[in-house]
Every structure is written in structure tokens, then in C-alpha cells.
């Protein structure tokens, strides 16, 4: 029998958490190392490692819950906005191999930076853009 992920243990109540929401397929709880007050994780209860592994309907369900959670978090901590993010794979910084969507409140005048500032950027010609777009389309 394979070992449970840390988030499965949280869903099972074997590790305590501050629960935000639960239904048959999803669970939401406060991140133990919050990047801002109200930082919440939304997960599928099934331990899919990456978003790409999940059935499309379940992705829809998780994002639907995340939308509700984002509204509730913003209202609860009086935040005008939230950043929603998934570190999708180890090289992207994913530490827990069980899909989780971060819902992180952003406040006016805080010095948190948007996600796009984390990337190096890529200077691509129109031809390169078209070639990449075609390769992606052909891999769908
Ligand atoms: P990742 O880097 O994989 O996207 O994020 C993993 C997140 O899970 C981190 O923000 C970390 O603080 C959170 N986390 C790890 N272990 C626990 C835990 O036992 N309880 C809770 N509530 N959060 C955890």
C-alpha cells in the first residue's frame, strides 16, 4: 500500500488543520506557512500529483471551489485581490506531491509582487511564437 501524502493525512484528520471548506471531492484549509493572512490551499481529496493528471471535471470542481474560497478570503481579511497559483511539478517549486491551489490575499500598498515578476522573461520573434503555438496545439 502506498503512503498517504501529507494532505491526505490532513483530509483524514490525522494531521490537524484549520479547515475552510469540505465536500465530497475537495478540501480547503489554511496554509501552515501563510504568505499573507488568510492564505488558503484548495485540494482535490484524491491525491493527484499534478493538475495535468486530474480528470477535467475534477479540475473544474477544484477551480469552482477556489473561486468561492477566494471571495470568502477577500471578505474575511479585507483584501481587494487574491493571487491563485499552482506550483505544477517539482521544478516549478512544488514541495507537496498532491495538487494544491494557493489562494493568497493581496493588499494595497503591500510589497508582495505579482507572479510574472518571478520569471526571467523570454524575448521571442513572431516566427518563434507561431512555431511554439503550433507545437503546443499539436500536443493537445
Ligand atoms: P508548494 O510549494 O508545494 O506549492 O506548497 C506547499 C505548501 O504546503 C506550502 O505553502 C506549505 O506551507 C504548505 N504545507 C506543507 N505542509 C503543511 C501542513 O502540514 N499543513 C498545512 N496546513 N500546510 C502545509
mmCIF file of N, CA and C and ligand atoms in Angstrom:
data_model
loop_
_atom_site.group_PDB
_atom_site.id
_atom_site.type_symbol
_atom_site.label_atom_id
_atom_site.label_comp_id
_atom_site.label_asym_id
_atom_site.label_seq_id
_atom_site.Cartn_x
_atom_site.Cartn_y
_atom_site.Cartn_z
ATOM 1 N N UNK A 1 0.846 -1.197 0.000
ATOM 2 C CA UNK A 1 0.000 0.000 0.000
ATOM 3 C C UNK A 1 0.884 1.250 0.000
ATOM 4 N N UNK A 2 0.573 2.201 -0.879
ATOM 5 C CA UNK A 2 1.417 3.398 -0.945
ATOM 6 C C UNK A 2 1.122 4.314 0.236
ATOM 7 N N UNK A 3 2.128 5.107 0.587
ATOM 8 C CA UNK A 3 1.984 6.026 1.735
ATOM 9 C C UNK A 3 1.056 7.185 1.398
ATOM 10 N N UNK A 4 0.356 7.657 2.406
ATOM 11 C CA UNK A 4 -0.520 8.814 2.192
ATOM 12 C C UNK A 4 0.319 10.082 2.058
ATOM 13 N N UNK A 5 -0.149 11.009 1.223
ATOM 14 C CA UNK A 5 0.500 12.315 1.189
ATOM 15 C C UNK A 5 0.119 13.070 2.466
ATOM 16 N N UNK A 6 0.909 14.085 2.772
ATOM 17 C CA UNK A 6 0.637 14.885 3.971
ATOM 18 C C UNK A 6 -0.765 15.506 3.894
ATOM 19 N N UNK A 7 -1.182 15.846 2.685
ATOM 20 C CA UNK A 7 -2.510 16.453 2.544
ATOM 21 C C UNK A 7 -3.619 15.408 2.688
ATOM 22 N N UNK A 8 -3.375 14.156 2.297
ATOM 23 C CA UNK A 8 -4.358 13.102 2.573
ATOM 24 C C UNK A 8 -4.495 12.905 4.082
ATOM 25 N N UNK A 9 -3.375 13.022 4.783
ATOM 26 C CA UNK A 9 -3.431 12.881 6.247
ATOM 27 C C UNK A 9 -4.218 14.028 6.878
ATOM 28 N N UNK A 10 -4.109 15.214 6.267
ATOM 29 C CA UNK A 10 -4.905 16.353 6.749
ATOM 30 C C UNK A 10 -6.388 16.091 6.494
ATOM 31 N N UNK A 11 -6.719 15.628 5.289
ATOM 32 C CA UNK A 11 -8.129 15.336 4.960
ATOM 33 C C UNK A 11 -8.669 14.279 5.927
ATOM 34 N N UNK A 12 -7.845 13.290 6.254
ATOM 35 C CA UNK A 12 -8.275 12.203 7.151
ATOM 36 C C UNK A 12 -8.328 12.645 8.618
ATOM 37 N N UNK A 13 -7.878 13.851 8.913
ATOM 38 C CA UNK A 13 -7.880 14.332 10.300
ATOM 39 C C UNK A 13 -6.715 13.793 11.124
ATOM 40 N N UNK A 14 -5.756 13.160 10.442
ATOM 41 C CA UNK A 14 -4.598 12.601 11.163
ATOM 42 C C UNK A 14 -3.573 13.695 11.491
ATOM 43 N N UNK A 15 -3.615 14.764 10.704
ATOM 44 C CA UNK A 15 -2.808 15.957 10.991
ATOM 45 C C UNK A 15 -3.804 17.108 11.105
ATOM 46 N N UNK A 16 -3.723 17.899 12.172
ATOM 47 C CA UNK A 16 -4.712 18.968 12.326
ATOM 48 C C UNK A 16 -4.529 20.087 11.297
ATOM 49 N N UNK A 17 -5.628 20.721 10.958
ATOM 50 C CA UNK A 17 -5.558 21.878 10.053
ATOM 51 C C UNK A 17 -6.705 22.817 10.382
ATOM 52 N N UNK A 18 -6.599 24.034 9.901
ATOM 53 C CA UNK A 18 -7.689 24.997 10.041
ATOM 54 C C UNK A 18 -8.559 24.866 8.794
ATOM 55 N N UNK A 19 -9.640 24.103 8.939
ATOM 56 C CA UNK A 19 -10.497 23.807 7.783
ATOM 57 C C UNK A 19 -11.285 25.041 7.358
ATOM 58 N N UNK A 20 -11.329 25.254 6.050
ATOM 59 C CA UNK A 20 -12.106 26.356 5.469
ATOM 60 C C UNK A 20 -13.362 25.814 4.800
ATOM 61 N N UNK A 21 -13.227 24.671 4.111
ATOM 62 C CA UNK A 21 -14.341 24.133 3.325
ATOM 63 C C UNK A 21 -14.077 22.657 3.055
ATOM 64 N N UNK A 22 -15.178 21.886 2.982
ATOM 65 C CA UNK A 22 -15.034 20.474 2.627
ATOM 66 C C UNK A 22 -16.277 20.010 1.902
ATOM 67 N N UNK A 23 -16.101 19.244 0.833
ATOM 68 C CA UNK A 23 -17.212 18.496 0.247
ATOM 69 C C UNK A 23 -16.681 17.119 -0.138
ATOM 70 N N UNK A 24 -17.460 16.388 -0.930
ATOM 71 C CA UNK A 24 -17.077 15.003 -1.229
ATOM 72 C C UNK A 24 -15.718 14.903 -1.924
ATOM 73 N N UNK A 25 -15.454 15.887 -2.810
ATOM 74 C CA UNK A 25 -14.262 15.777 -3.653
ATOM 75 C C UNK A 25 -13.136 16.740 -3.315
ATOM 76 N N UNK A 26 -13.447 17.764 -2.554
ATOM 77 C CA UNK A 26 -12.437 18.813 -2.325
ATOM 78 C C UNK A 26 -12.308 19.168 -0.845
ATOM 79 N N UNK A 27 -11.194 19.822 -0.535
ATOM 80 C CA UNK A 27 -10.925 20.243 0.838
ATOM 81 C C UNK A 27 -10.131 21.541 0.756
ATOM 82 N N UNK A 28 -10.427 22.475 1.648
ATOM 83 C CA UNK A 28 -9.667 23.736 1.691
ATOM 84 C C UNK A 28 -9.285 24.033 3.128
ATOM 85 N N UNK A 29 -8.060 24.496 3.318
ATOM 86 C CA UNK A 29 -7.533 24.716 4.675
ATOM 87 C C UNK A 29 -6.441 25.770 4.621
ATOM 88 N N UNK A 30 -6.185 26.380 5.789
ATOM 89 C CA UNK A 30 -5.155 27.419 5.834
ATOM 90 C C UNK A 30 -3.772 26.822 5.641
ATOM 91 N N UNK A 31 -2.948 27.499 4.848
ATOM 92 C CA UNK A 31 -1.546 27.103 4.690
ATOM 93 C C UNK A 31 -0.826 27.299 6.029
ATOM 94 N N UNK A 32 -0.022 26.322 6.427
ATOM 95 C CA UNK A 32 0.675 26.371 7.712
ATOM 96 C C UNK A 32 1.754 27.455 7.739
ATOM 97 N N UNK A 33 2.214 27.865 6.570
ATOM 98 C CA UNK A 33 3.235 28.930 6.481
ATOM 99 C C UNK A 33 2.680 30.045 5.609
ATOM 100 N N UNK A 34 1.721 30.792 6.145
ATOM 101 C CA UNK A 34 0.985 31.733 5.297
ATOM 102 C C UNK A 34 1.860 32.839 4.720
ATOM 103 N N UNK A 35 1.664 33.095 3.412
ATOM 104 C CA UNK A 35 2.349 34.217 2.762
ATOM 105 C C UNK A 35 1.611 35.519 3.027
ATOM 106 N N UNK A 36 0.379 35.397 3.512
ATOM 107 C CA UNK A 36 -0.432 36.549 3.926
ATOM 108 C C UNK A 36 -1.539 35.969 4.811
ATOM 109 N N UNK A 37 -2.146 36.790 5.680
ATOM 110 C CA UNK A 37 -3.232 36.265 6.494
ATOM 111 C C UNK A 37 -4.382 35.787 5.606
ATOM 112 N N UNK A 38 -4.831 34.556 5.834
ATOM 113 C CA UNK A 38 -5.913 34.008 5.012
ATOM 114 C C UNK A 38 -5.426 33.130 3.862
ATOM 115 N N UNK A 39 -4.095 32.994 3.708
ATOM 116 C CA UNK A 39 -3.534 32.127 2.656
ATOM 117 C C UNK A 39 -4.115 30.715 2.812
ATOM 118 N N UNK A 40 -4.852 30.295 1.782
ATOM 119 C CA UNK A 40 -5.600 29.030 1.838
ATOM 120 C C UNK A 40 -5.147 28.108 0.719
ATOM 121 N N UNK A 41 -5.192 26.810 0.964
ATOM 122 C CA UNK A 41 -4.916 25.806 -0.064
ATOM 123 C C UNK A 41 -6.207 25.076 -0.392
ATOM 124 N N UNK A 42 -6.490 24.916 -1.664
ATOM 125 C CA UNK A 42 -7.664 24.142 -2.107
ATOM 126 C C UNK A 42 -7.135 22.895 -2.813
ATOM 127 N N UNK A 43 -7.610 21.725 -2.397
ATOM 128 C CA UNK A 43 -7.067 20.475 -2.959
ATOM 129 C C UNK A 43 -8.205 19.525 -3.365
ATOM 130 N N UNK A 44 -7.906 18.651 -4.338
ATOM 131 C CA UNK A 44 -8.796 17.514 -4.539
ATOM 132 C C UNK A 44 -8.474 16.498 -3.436
ATOM 133 N N UNK A 45 -9.465 15.796 -2.932
ATOM 134 C CA UNK A 45 -9.156 14.800 -1.898
ATOM 135 C C UNK A 45 -8.326 13.645 -2.469
ATOM 136 N N UNK A 46 -8.610 13.291 -3.734
ATOM 137 C CA UNK A 46 -7.788 12.266 -4.397
ATOM 138 C C UNK A 46 -6.386 12.826 -4.605
ATOM 139 N N UNK A 47 -5.370 12.045 -4.280
ATOM 140 C CA UNK A 47 -4.008 12.588 -4.301
ATOM 141 C C UNK A 47 -3.356 12.605 -5.686
ATOM 142 N N UNK A 48 -3.943 13.334 -6.637
ATOM 143 C CA UNK A 48 -3.262 13.503 -7.924
ATOM 144 C C UNK A 48 -2.031 14.352 -7.687
ATOM 145 N N UNK A 49 -0.932 13.971 -8.353
ATOM 146 C CA UNK A 49 0.300 14.708 -8.094
ATOM 147 C C UNK A 49 0.290 16.062 -8.806
ATOM 148 N N UNK A 50 -0.158 16.072 -10.052
ATOM 149 C CA UNK A 50 -0.124 17.317 -10.829
ATOM 150 C C UNK A 50 -1.489 17.594 -11.439
ATOM 151 N N UNK A 51 -1.730 18.857 -11.724
ATOM 152 C CA UNK A 51 -3.003 19.259 -12.334
ATOM 153 C C UNK A 51 -3.272 18.441 -13.591
ATOM 154 N N UNK A 52 -2.221 18.236 -14.393
ATOM 155 C CA UNK A 52 -2.378 17.521 -15.665
ATOM 156 C C UNK A 52 -2.815 16.072 -15.484
ATOM 157 N N UNK A 53 -2.668 15.535 -14.280
ATOM 158 C CA UNK A 53 -3.074 14.148 -14.016
ATOM 159 C C UNK A 53 -4.569 14.047 -13.709
ATOM 160 N N UNK A 54 -5.198 15.191 -13.424
ATOM 161 C CA UNK A 54 -6.578 15.149 -12.911
ATOM 162 C C UNK A 54 -7.592 15.052 -14.042
ATOM 163 N N UNK A 55 -8.723 14.352 -13.780
ATOM 164 C CA UNK A 55 -9.797 14.386 -14.776
ATOM 165 C C UNK A 55 -10.343 15.809 -14.907
ATOM 166 N N UNK A 56 -10.699 16.236 -16.141
ATOM 167 C CA UNK A 56 -11.131 17.618 -16.372
ATOM 168 C C UNK A 56 -12.281 18.050 -15.463
ATOM 169 N N UNK A 57 -13.211 17.153 -15.194
ATOM 170 C CA UNK A 57 -14.368 17.550 -14.358
ATOM 171 C C UNK A 57 -13.890 17.929 -12.956
ATOM 172 N N UNK A 58 -12.907 17.182 -12.448
ATOM 173 C CA UNK A 58 -12.411 17.463 -11.098
ATOM 174 C C UNK A 58 -11.621 18.780 -11.080
ATOM 175 N N UNK A 59 -10.895 19.064 -12.158
ATOM 176 C CA UNK A 59 -10.211 20.364 -12.257
ATOM 177 C C UNK A 59 -11.252 21.474 -12.174
ATOM 178 N N UNK A 60 -12.355 21.279 -12.890
ATOM 179 C CA UNK A 60 -13.437 22.272 -12.852
ATOM 180 C C UNK A 60 -13.987 22.431 -11.448
ATOM 181 N N UNK A 61 -14.159 21.334 -10.758
ATOM 182 C CA UNK A 61 -14.704 21.387 -9.396
ATOM 183 C C UNK A 61 -13.754 22.124 -8.462
ATOM 184 N N UNK A 62 -12.464 21.814 -8.542
ATOM 185 C CA UNK A 62 -11.477 22.470 -7.673
ATOM 186 C C UNK A 62 -11.439 23.978 -7.953
ATOM 187 N N UNK A 63 -11.479 24.364 -9.230
ATOM 188 C CA UNK A 63 -11.440 25.795 -9.553
ATOM 189 C C UNK A 63 -12.730 26.496 -9.140
ATOM 190 N N UNK A 64 -13.828 25.763 -9.226
ATOM 191 C CA UNK A 64 -15.095 26.353 -8.787
ATOM 192 C C UNK A 64 -15.051 26.638 -7.281
ATOM 193 N N UNK A 65 -14.554 25.680 -6.517
ATOM 194 C CA UNK A 65 -14.398 25.885 -5.077
ATOM 195 C C UNK A 65 -13.407 27.029 -4.816
ATOM 196 N N UNK A 66 -12.330 27.067 -5.585
ATOM 197 C CA UNK A 66 -11.316 28.116 -5.378
ATOM 198 C C UNK A 66 -11.908 29.506 -5.589
ATOM 199 N N UNK A 67 -12.828 29.631 -6.543
ATOM 200 C CA UNK A 67 -13.477 30.919 -6.766
ATOM 201 C C UNK A 67 -14.279 31.352 -5.550
ATOM 202 N N UNK A 68 -15.025 30.404 -4.995
ATOM 203 C CA UNK A 68 -15.813 30.700 -3.788
ATOM 204 C C UNK A 68 -14.888 31.047 -2.622
ATOM 205 N N UNK A 69 -13.836 30.250 -2.481
ATOM 206 C CA UNK A 69 -12.886 30.474 -1.386
ATOM 207 C C UNK A 69 -12.211 31.840 -1.536
ATOM 208 N N UNK A 70 -11.851 32.196 -2.770
ATOM 209 C CA UNK A 70 -11.192 33.496 -2.991
ATOM 210 C C UNK A 70 -12.105 34.632 -2.521
ATOM 211 N N UNK A 71 -13.391 34.554 -2.838
ATOM 212 C CA UNK A 71 -14.330 35.595 -2.398
ATOM 213 C C UNK A 71 -14.407 35.635 -0.875
ATOM 214 N N UNK A 72 -14.484 34.461 -0.254
ATOM 215 C CA UNK A 72 -14.611 34.402 1.204
ATOM 216 C C UNK A 72 -13.342 34.909 1.893
ATOM 217 N N UNK A 73 -12.177 34.551 1.339
ATOM 218 C CA UNK A 73 -10.904 35.011 1.914
ATOM 219 C C UNK A 73 -10.800 36.530 1.804
ATOM 220 N N UNK A 74 -11.102 37.067 0.619
ATOM 221 C CA UNK A 74 -11.020 38.522 0.422
ATOM 222 C C UNK A 74 -11.918 39.248 1.418
ATOM 223 N N UNK A 75 -13.138 38.715 1.589
ATOM 224 C CA UNK A 75 -14.078 39.362 2.518
ATOM 225 C C UNK A 75 -13.564 39.253 3.960
ATOM 226 N N UNK A 76 -13.009 38.097 4.300
ATOM 227 C CA UNK A 76 -12.612 37.838 5.688
ATOM 228 C C UNK A 76 -11.435 38.695 6.135
ATOM 229 N N UNK A 77 -10.494 38.938 5.221
ATOM 230 C CA UNK A 77 -9.289 39.680 5.627
ATOM 231 C C UNK A 77 -9.245 41.070 4.990
ATOM 232 N N UNK A 78 -10.363 41.439 4.363
ATOM 233 C CA UNK A 78 -10.490 42.761 3.744
ATOM 234 C C UNK A 78 -9.379 42.997 2.717
ATOM 235 N N UNK A 79 -9.225 42.036 1.834
ATOM 236 C CA UNK A 79 -8.221 42.136 0.766
ATOM 237 C C UNK A 79 -8.934 42.468 -0.546
ATOM 238 N N UNK A 80 -8.414 43.412 -1.310
ATOM 239 C CA UNK A 80 -9.071 43.754 -2.571
ATOM 240 C C UNK A 80 -8.825 42.742 -3.687
ATOM 241 N N UNK A 81 -7.847 41.839 -3.492
ATOM 242 C CA UNK A 81 -7.485 40.910 -4.572
ATOM 243 C C UNK A 81 -6.822 39.669 -3.995
ATOM 244 N N UNK A 82 -6.765 38.634 -4.838
ATOM 245 C CA UNK A 82 -6.063 37.410 -4.448
ATOM 246 C C UNK A 82 -5.227 36.930 -5.628
ATOM 247 N N UNK A 83 -4.105 36.301 -5.329
ATOM 248 C CA UNK A 83 -3.348 35.582 -6.350
ATOM 249 C C UNK A 83 -3.665 34.103 -6.195
ATOM 250 N N UNK A 84 -4.035 33.438 -7.304
ATOM 251 C CA UNK A 84 -4.283 31.994 -7.281
ATOM 252 C C UNK A 84 -3.166 31.328 -8.066
ATOM 253 N N UNK A 85 -2.520 30.333 -7.467
ATOM 254 C CA UNK A 85 -1.350 29.754 -8.132
ATOM 255 C C UNK A 85 -1.193 28.281 -7.800
ATOM 256 N N UNK A 86 -0.698 27.550 -8.791
ATOM 257 C CA UNK A 86 -0.342 26.139 -8.580
ATOM 258 C C UNK A 86 1.108 25.959 -8.999
ATOM 259 N N UNK A 87 1.930 25.471 -8.098
ATOM 260 C CA UNK A 87 3.272 25.041 -8.483
ATOM 261 C C UNK A 87 3.108 23.626 -9.026
ATOM 262 N N UNK A 88 3.143 23.509 -10.341
ATOM 263 C CA UNK A 88 2.721 22.277 -11.020
ATOM 264 C C UNK A 88 3.937 21.458 -11.436
ATOM 265 N N UNK A 89 4.543 20.765 -10.460
ATOM 266 C CA UNK A 89 5.747 19.978 -10.724
ATOM 267 C C UNK A 89 6.910 20.476 -9.884
ATOM 268 N N UNK A 90 7.799 19.540 -9.597
ATOM 269 C CA UNK A 90 8.911 19.816 -8.678
ATOM 270 C C UNK A 90 9.746 21.024 -9.117
ATOM 271 N N UNK A 91 10.035 21.101 -10.427
ATOM 272 C CA UNK A 91 10.895 22.191 -10.927
ATOM 273 C C UNK A 91 10.194 23.545 -10.839
ATOM 274 N N UNK A 92 8.879 23.507 -10.674
ATOM 275 C CA UNK A 92 8.111 24.750 -10.503
ATOM 276 C C UNK A 92 7.998 25.118 -9.033
ATOM 277 N N UNK A 93 8.654 24.329 -8.167
ATOM 278 C CA UNK A 93 8.635 24.651 -6.741
ATOM 279 C C UNK A 93 7.613 23.851 -5.952
ATOM 280 N N UNK A 94 7.009 22.837 -6.584
ATOM 281 C CA UNK A 94 6.015 22.032 -5.866
ATOM 282 C C UNK A 94 6.723 21.158 -4.828
ATOM 283 N N UNK A 95 6.365 21.386 -3.570
ATOM 284 C CA UNK A 95 7.001 20.628 -2.484
ATOM 285 C C UNK A 95 6.144 19.450 -2.040
ATOM 286 N N UNK A 96 4.834 19.604 -2.101
ATOM 287 C CA UNK A 96 3.939 18.516 -1.683
ATOM 288 C C UNK A 96 3.339 17.886 -2.942
ATOM 289 N N UNK A 97 3.607 16.586 -3.175
ATOM 290 C CA UNK A 97 3.180 15.961 -4.427
ATOM 291 C C UNK A 97 1.700 15.568 -4.413
ATOM 292 N N UNK A 98 0.863 16.534 -4.141
ATOM 293 C CA UNK A 98 -0.599 16.370 -4.115
ATOM 294 C C UNK A 98 -1.135 17.739 -4.535
ATOM 295 N N UNK A 99 -1.813 17.782 -5.682
ATOM 296 C CA UNK A 99 -2.232 19.078 -6.261
ATOM 297 C C UNK A 99 -2.838 20.000 -5.218
ATOM 298 N N UNK A 100 -2.381 21.252 -5.205
ATOM 299 C CA UNK A 100 -2.970 22.247 -4.309
ATOM 300 C C UNK A 100 -2.923 23.609 -4.971
ATOM 301 N N UNK A 101 -4.035 24.286 -4.872
ATOM 302 C CA UNK A 101 -4.173 25.618 -5.449
ATOM 303 C C UNK A 101 -4.053 26.637 -4.319
ATOM 304 N N UNK A 102 -3.015 27.477 -4.405
ATOM 305 C CA UNK A 102 -2.826 28.521 -3.392
ATOM 306 C C UNK A 102 -3.798 29.666 -3.659
ATOM 307 N N UNK A 103 -4.468 30.130 -2.623
ATOM 308 C CA UNK A 103 -5.289 31.345 -2.705
ATOM 309 C C UNK A 103 -4.661 32.331 -1.715
ATOM 310 N N UNK A 104 -4.000 33.358 -2.271
ATOM 311 C CA UNK A 104 -3.185 34.255 -1.435
ATOM 312 C C UNK A 104 -3.721 35.684 -1.539
ATOM 313 N N UNK A 105 -4.188 36.231 -0.422
ATOM 314 C CA UNK A 105 -4.682 37.601 -0.465
ATOM 315 C C UNK A 105 -3.570 38.593 -0.806
ATOM 316 N N UNK A 106 -3.933 39.634 -1.546
ATOM 317 C CA UNK A 106 -3.010 40.729 -1.855
ATOM 318 C C UNK A 106 -3.654 42.011 -1.355
ATOM 319 N N UNK A 107 -2.853 42.857 -0.782
ATOM 320 C CA UNK A 107 -3.362 44.099 -0.197
ATOM 321 C C UNK A 107 -2.775 45.294 -0.933
ATOM 322 N N UNK A 108 -3.522 46.398 -0.911
ATOM 323 C CA UNK A 108 -2.962 47.627 -1.461
ATOM 324 C C UNK A 108 -1.725 47.982 -0.647
ATOM 325 N N UNK A 109 -0.733 48.509 -1.301
ATOM 326 C CA UNK A 109 0.452 49.021 -0.614
ATOM 327 C C UNK A 109 1.283 47.950 0.084
ATOM 328 N N UNK A 110 0.984 46.644 -0.126
ATOM 329 C CA UNK A 110 1.966 45.703 0.438
ATOM 330 C C UNK A 110 3.038 45.517 -0.634
ATOM 331 N N UNK A 111 4.195 45.003 -0.226
ATOM 332 C CA UNK A 111 5.253 44.920 -1.234
ATOM 333 C C UNK A 111 5.349 43.531 -1.854
ATOM 334 N N UNK A 112 4.254 42.740 -1.766
ATOM 335 C CA UNK A 112 4.229 41.473 -2.499
ATOM 336 C C UNK A 112 4.246 41.776 -3.985
ATOM 337 N N UNK A 113 4.873 40.909 -4.745
ATOM 338 C CA UNK A 113 4.984 41.176 -6.176
ATOM 339 C C UNK A 113 4.180 40.158 -6.961
ATOM 340 N N UNK A 114 3.646 40.554 -8.123
ATOM 341 C CA UNK A 114 2.855 39.613 -8.906
ATOM 342 C C UNK A 114 3.710 38.479 -9.455
ATOM 343 N N UNK A 115 3.048 37.371 -9.781
ATOM 344 C CA UNK A 115 3.757 36.165 -10.205
ATOM 345 C C UNK A 115 4.673 36.419 -11.403
ATOM 346 N N UNK A 116 4.243 37.263 -12.363
ATOM 347 C CA UNK A 116 5.061 37.400 -13.576
ATOM 348 C C UNK A 116 6.428 38.007 -13.280
ATOM 349 N N UNK A 117 6.578 38.652 -12.115
ATOM 350 C CA UNK A 117 7.898 39.216 -11.806
ATOM 351 C C UNK A 117 8.885 38.132 -11.358
ATOM 352 N N UNK A 118 8.367 36.905 -11.137
ATOM 353 C CA UNK A 118 9.241 35.814 -10.699
ATOM 354 C C UNK A 118 9.993 35.174 -11.866
ATOM 355 N N UNK A 119 9.551 35.486 -13.099
ATOM 356 C CA UNK A 119 10.122 34.786 -14.243
ATOM 357 C C UNK A 119 11.154 35.637 -14.969
ATOM 358 N N UNK A 120 12.050 34.950 -15.650
ATOM 359 C CA UNK A 120 13.150 35.616 -16.340
ATOM 360 C C UNK A 120 12.643 36.398 -17.554
ATOM 361 N N UNK A 121 11.573 35.900 -18.166
ATOM 362 C CA UNK A 121 11.061 36.512 -19.388
ATOM 363 C C UNK A 121 11.694 35.848 -20.601
ATOM 364 N N UNK A 122 11.025 35.940 -21.739
ATOM 365 C CA UNK A 122 11.532 35.314 -22.968
ATOM 366 C C UNK A 122 11.277 36.273 -24.112
ATOM 367 N N UNK A 123 12.343 36.603 -24.849
ATOM 368 C CA UNK A 123 12.235 37.543 -25.955
ATOM 369 C C UNK A 123 12.116 36.719 -27.244
ATOM 370 N N UNK A 124 10.892 36.604 -27.774
ATOM 371 C CA UNK A 124 10.657 35.696 -28.896
ATOM 372 C C UNK A 124 10.165 36.462 -30.119
ATOM 373 N N UNK A 125 10.645 36.033 -31.284
ATOM 374 C CA UNK A 125 10.179 36.643 -32.541
ATOM 375 C C UNK A 125 8.776 36.128 -32.858
ATOM 376 N N UNK A 126 8.098 36.790 -33.814
ATOM 377 C CA UNK A 126 6.774 36.317 -34.247
ATOM 378 C C UNK A 126 6.856 34.876 -34.750
ATOM 379 N N UNK A 127 7.938 34.579 -35.488
ATOM 380 C CA UNK A 127 8.083 33.215 -36.032
ATOM 381 C C UNK A 127 8.202 32.195 -34.908
ATOM 382 N N UNK A 128 9.002 32.548 -33.893
ATOM 383 C CA UNK A 128 9.159 31.628 -32.760
ATOM 384 C C UNK A 128 7.835 31.458 -32.013
ATOM 385 N N UNK A 129 7.090 32.550 -31.836
ATOM 386 C CA UNK A 129 5.787 32.472 -31.163
ATOM 387 C C UNK A 129 4.858 31.540 -31.939
ATOM 388 N N UNK A 130 4.828 31.707 -33.278
ATOM 389 C CA UNK A 130 3.928 30.878 -34.093
ATOM 390 C C UNK A 130 4.361 29.410 -34.030
ATOM 391 N N UNK A 131 5.673 29.183 -34.034
ATOM 392 C CA UNK A 131 6.166 27.804 -34.001
ATOM 393 C C UNK A 131 5.821 27.129 -32.677
ATOM 394 N N UNK A 132 5.988 27.871 -31.583
ATOM 395 C CA UNK A 132 5.661 27.324 -30.265
ATOM 396 C C UNK A 132 4.157 27.078 -30.145
ATOM 397 N N UNK A 133 3.364 28.048 -30.615
ATOM 398 C CA UNK A 133 1.906 27.874 -30.556
ATOM 399 C C UNK A 133 1.493 26.620 -31.315
ATOM 400 N N UNK A 134 2.098 26.407 -32.488
ATOM 401 C CA UNK A 134 1.753 25.223 -33.294
ATOM 402 C C UNK A 134 2.158 23.944 -32.573
ATOM 403 N N UNK A 135 3.336 23.956 -31.955
ATOM 404 C CA UNK A 135 3.785 22.755 -31.233
ATOM 405 C C UNK A 135 2.854 22.439 -30.081
ATOM 406 N N UNK A 136 2.423 23.489 -29.355
ATOM 407 C CA UNK A 136 1.501 23.271 -28.232
ATOM 408 C C UNK A 136 0.170 22.735 -28.751
ATOM 409 N N UNK A 137 -0.362 23.374 -29.821
ATOM 410 C CA UNK A 137 -1.644 22.900 -30.394
ATOM 411 C C UNK A 137 -1.536 21.435 -30.778
ATOM 412 N N UNK A 138 -0.394 21.047 -31.351
ATOM 413 C CA UNK A 138 -0.237 19.667 -31.831
ATOM 414 C C UNK A 138 -0.056 18.669 -30.695
ATOM 415 N N UNK A 139 0.195 19.165 -29.494
ATOM 416 C CA UNK A 139 0.364 18.256 -28.345
ATOM 417 C C UNK A 139 -0.880 18.172 -27.480
ATOM 418 N N UNK A 140 -1.954 18.882 -27.888
ATOM 419 C CA UNK A 140 -3.176 18.838 -27.077
ATOM 420 C C UNK A 140 -3.885 17.512 -27.268
HETATM 421 P P1 LIG B 1 4.118 24.077 -2.754
HETATM 422 O O1 LIG B 1 5.477 24.660 -2.646
HETATM 423 O O2 LIG B 1 4.138 22.566 -2.859
HETATM 424 O O3 LIG B 1 3.277 24.726 -3.817
HETATM 425 O O4 LIG B 1 3.386 24.460 -1.410
HETATM 426 C C1 LIG B 1 3.204 23.587 -0.355
HETATM 427 C C2 LIG B 1 2.517 24.378 0.717
HETATM 428 O O5 LIG B 1 2.005 23.479 1.675
HETATM 429 C C3 LIG B 1 3.448 25.335 1.436
HETATM 430 O O6 LIG B 1 2.960 26.666 1.315
HETATM 431 C C4 LIG B 1 3.435 24.841 2.878
HETATM 432 O O7 LIG B 1 3.441 25.889 3.808
HETATM 433 C C5 LIG B 1 2.152 24.042 2.942
HETATM 434 N N1 LIG B 1 2.201 22.936 3.889
HETATM 435 C C6 LIG B 1 3.149 21.972 3.953
HETATM 436 N N2 LIG B 1 2.873 21.108 4.949
HETATM 437 C C7 LIG B 1 1.723 21.542 5.525
HETATM 438 C C8 LIG B 1 0.930 21.052 6.599
HETATM 439 O O8 LIG B 1 1.232 20.046 7.250
HETATM 440 N N3 LIG B 1 -0.192 21.761 6.921
HETATM 441 C C9 LIG B 1 -0.572 22.874 6.210
HETATM 442 N N4 LIG B 1 -1.685 23.493 6.598
HETATM 443 N N5 LIG B 1 0.172 23.357 5.182
HETATM 444 C C10 LIG B 1 1.297 22.699 4.852
#
